mmCIF file with all atom_site columns, C-alpha atoms in Angstrom:
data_model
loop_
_atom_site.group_PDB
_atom_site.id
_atom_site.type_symbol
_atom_site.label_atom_id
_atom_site.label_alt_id
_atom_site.label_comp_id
_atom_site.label_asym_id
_atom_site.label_entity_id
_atom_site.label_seq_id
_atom_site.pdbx_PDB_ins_code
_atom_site.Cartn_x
_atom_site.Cartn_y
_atom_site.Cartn_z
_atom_site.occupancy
_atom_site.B_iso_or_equiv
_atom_site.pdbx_formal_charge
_atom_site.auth_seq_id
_atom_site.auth_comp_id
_atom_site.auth_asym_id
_atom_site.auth_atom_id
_atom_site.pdbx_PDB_model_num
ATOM 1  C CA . UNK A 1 1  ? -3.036  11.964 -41.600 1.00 84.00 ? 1011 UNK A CA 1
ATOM 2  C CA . UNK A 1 2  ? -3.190  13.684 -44.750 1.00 92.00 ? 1012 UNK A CA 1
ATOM 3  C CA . UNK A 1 3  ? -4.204  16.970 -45.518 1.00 94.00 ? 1013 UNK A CA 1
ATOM 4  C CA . UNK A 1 4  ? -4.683  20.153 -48.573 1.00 94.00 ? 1014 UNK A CA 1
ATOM 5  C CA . UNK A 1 5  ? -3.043  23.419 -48.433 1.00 95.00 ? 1015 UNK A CA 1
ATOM 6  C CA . UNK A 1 6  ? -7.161  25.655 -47.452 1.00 95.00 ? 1016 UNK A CA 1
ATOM 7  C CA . UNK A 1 7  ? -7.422  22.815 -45.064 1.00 96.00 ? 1017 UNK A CA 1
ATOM 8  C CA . UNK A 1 8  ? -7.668  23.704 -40.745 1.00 96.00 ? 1018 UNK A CA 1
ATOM 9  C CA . UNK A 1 9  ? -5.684  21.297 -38.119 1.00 95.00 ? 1019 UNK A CA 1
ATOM 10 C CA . UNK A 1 10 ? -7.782  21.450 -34.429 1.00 94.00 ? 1020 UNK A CA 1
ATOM 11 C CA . UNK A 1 11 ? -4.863  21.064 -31.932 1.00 90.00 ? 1021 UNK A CA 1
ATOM 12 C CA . UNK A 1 12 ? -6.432  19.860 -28.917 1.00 87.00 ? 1022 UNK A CA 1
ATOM 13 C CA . UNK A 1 13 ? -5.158  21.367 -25.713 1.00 79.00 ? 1023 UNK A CA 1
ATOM 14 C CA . UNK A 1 14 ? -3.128  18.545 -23.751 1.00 77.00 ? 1024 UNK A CA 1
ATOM 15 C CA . UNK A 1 15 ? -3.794  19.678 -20.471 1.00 79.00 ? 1025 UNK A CA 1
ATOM 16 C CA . UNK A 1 16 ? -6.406  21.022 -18.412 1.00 81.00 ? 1026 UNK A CA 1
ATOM 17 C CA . UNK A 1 17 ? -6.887  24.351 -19.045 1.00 81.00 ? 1027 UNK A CA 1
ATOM 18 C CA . UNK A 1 18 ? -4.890  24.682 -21.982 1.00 77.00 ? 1028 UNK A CA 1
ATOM 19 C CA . UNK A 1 19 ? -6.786  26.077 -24.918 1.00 87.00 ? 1029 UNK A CA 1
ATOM 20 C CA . UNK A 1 20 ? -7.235  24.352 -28.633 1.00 88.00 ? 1030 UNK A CA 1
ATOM 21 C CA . UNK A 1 21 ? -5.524  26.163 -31.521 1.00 92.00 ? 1031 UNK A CA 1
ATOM 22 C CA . UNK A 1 22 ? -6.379  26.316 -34.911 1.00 95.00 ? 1032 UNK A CA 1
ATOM 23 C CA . UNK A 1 23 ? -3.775  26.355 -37.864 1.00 95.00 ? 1033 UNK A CA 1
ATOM 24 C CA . UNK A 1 24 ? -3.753  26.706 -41.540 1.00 96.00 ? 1034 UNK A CA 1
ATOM 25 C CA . UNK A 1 25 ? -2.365  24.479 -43.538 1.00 97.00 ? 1035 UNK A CA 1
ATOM 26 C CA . UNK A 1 26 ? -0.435  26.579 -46.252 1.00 97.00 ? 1036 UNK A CA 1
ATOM 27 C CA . UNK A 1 27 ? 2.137   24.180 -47.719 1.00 96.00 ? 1037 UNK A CA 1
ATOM 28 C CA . UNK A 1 28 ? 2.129   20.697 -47.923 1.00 96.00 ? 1038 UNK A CA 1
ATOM 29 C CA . UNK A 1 29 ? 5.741   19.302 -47.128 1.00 96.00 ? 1039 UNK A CA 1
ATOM 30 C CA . UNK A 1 30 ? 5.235   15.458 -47.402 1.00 94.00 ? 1040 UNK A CA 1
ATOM 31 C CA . UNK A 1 31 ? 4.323   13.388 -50.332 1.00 94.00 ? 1041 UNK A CA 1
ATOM 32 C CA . UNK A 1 32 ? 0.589   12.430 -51.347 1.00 92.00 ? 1042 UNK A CA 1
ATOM 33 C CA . UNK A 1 33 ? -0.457  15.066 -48.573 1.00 91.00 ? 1043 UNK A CA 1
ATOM 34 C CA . UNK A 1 34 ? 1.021   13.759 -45.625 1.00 93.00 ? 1044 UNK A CA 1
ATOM 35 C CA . UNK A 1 35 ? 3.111   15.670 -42.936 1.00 95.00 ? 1045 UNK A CA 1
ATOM 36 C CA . UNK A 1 36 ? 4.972   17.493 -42.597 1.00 96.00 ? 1046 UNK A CA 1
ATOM 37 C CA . UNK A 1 37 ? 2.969   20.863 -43.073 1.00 97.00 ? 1047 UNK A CA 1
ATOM 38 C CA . UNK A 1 38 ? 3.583   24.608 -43.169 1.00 97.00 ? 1048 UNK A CA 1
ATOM 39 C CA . UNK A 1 39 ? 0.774   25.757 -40.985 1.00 97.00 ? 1049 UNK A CA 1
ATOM 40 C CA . UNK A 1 40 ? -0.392  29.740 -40.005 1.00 97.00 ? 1050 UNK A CA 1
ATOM 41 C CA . UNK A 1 41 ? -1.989  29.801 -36.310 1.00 94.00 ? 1051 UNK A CA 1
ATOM 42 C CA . UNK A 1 42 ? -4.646  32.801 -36.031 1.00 92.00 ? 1052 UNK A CA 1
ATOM 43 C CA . UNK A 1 43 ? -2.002  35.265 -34.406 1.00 93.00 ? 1053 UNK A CA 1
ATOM 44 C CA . UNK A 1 44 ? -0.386  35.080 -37.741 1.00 94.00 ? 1054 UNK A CA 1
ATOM 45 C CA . UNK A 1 45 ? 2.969   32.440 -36.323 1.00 94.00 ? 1055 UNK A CA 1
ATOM 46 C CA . UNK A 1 46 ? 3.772   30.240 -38.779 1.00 97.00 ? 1056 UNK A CA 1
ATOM 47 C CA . UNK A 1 47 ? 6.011   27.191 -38.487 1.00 96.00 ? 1057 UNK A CA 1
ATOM 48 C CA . UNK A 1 48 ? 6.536   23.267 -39.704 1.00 96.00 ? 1058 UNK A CA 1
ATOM 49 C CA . UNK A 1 49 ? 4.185   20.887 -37.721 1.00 93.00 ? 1059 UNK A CA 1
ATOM 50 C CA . UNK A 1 50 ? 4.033   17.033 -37.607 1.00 93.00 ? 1060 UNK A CA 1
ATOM 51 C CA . UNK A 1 51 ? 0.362   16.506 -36.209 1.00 90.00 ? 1061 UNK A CA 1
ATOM 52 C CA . UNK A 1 52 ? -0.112  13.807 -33.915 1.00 88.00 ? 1062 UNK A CA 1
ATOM 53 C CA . UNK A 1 53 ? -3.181  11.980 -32.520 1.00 89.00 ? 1063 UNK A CA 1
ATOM 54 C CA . UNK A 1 54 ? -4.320  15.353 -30.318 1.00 89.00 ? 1064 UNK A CA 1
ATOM 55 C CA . UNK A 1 55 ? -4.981  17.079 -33.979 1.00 93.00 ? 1065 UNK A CA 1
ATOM 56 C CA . UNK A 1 56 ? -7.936  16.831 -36.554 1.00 94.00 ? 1066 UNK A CA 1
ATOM 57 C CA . UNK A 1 57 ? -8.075  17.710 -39.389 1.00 94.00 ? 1067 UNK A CA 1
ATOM 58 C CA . UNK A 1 58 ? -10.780 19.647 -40.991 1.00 93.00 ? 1068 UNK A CA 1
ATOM 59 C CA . UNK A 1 59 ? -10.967 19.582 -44.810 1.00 91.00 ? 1069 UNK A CA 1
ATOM 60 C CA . UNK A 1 60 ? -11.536 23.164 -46.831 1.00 79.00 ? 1070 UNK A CA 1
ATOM 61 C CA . UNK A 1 61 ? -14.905 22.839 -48.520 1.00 76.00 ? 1071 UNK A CA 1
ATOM 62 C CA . UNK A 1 62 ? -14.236 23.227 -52.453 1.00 65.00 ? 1072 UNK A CA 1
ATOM 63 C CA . UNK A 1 63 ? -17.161 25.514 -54.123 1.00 60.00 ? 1073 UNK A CA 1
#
């Protein structure tokens, strides 16, 4: 998984009703763009995340 610091990570729940979250990615830990990352979640928490196969990642549009 690689990612760009702009870029969103889609953690999908894991159980039933257990919501997704959405994170920013605003540091990029690993080499080439791989994990880990410094991500922000939308209530502002911020915190080092490996992603695994429950997470996509959606790319920040560059205008």
């Amino acid at each position: 998984m690689q990612a760009n610091v702009g870029d969103t990570l889609l953690v999908h729940g894991r159980t039933v009703g257990q919501h997704d979250k959405v994170a920013e990615v605003v540091e990029v830990l690993g080499p080439q763009g791989s994990p880990p990352f410094r991500v922000r979640f939308e209530d502002g928490h911020e915190t080092l995340m490996s992603p695994g196969p429950d997470t996509v990642v959606r790319h920040h549009e560059k205008t």
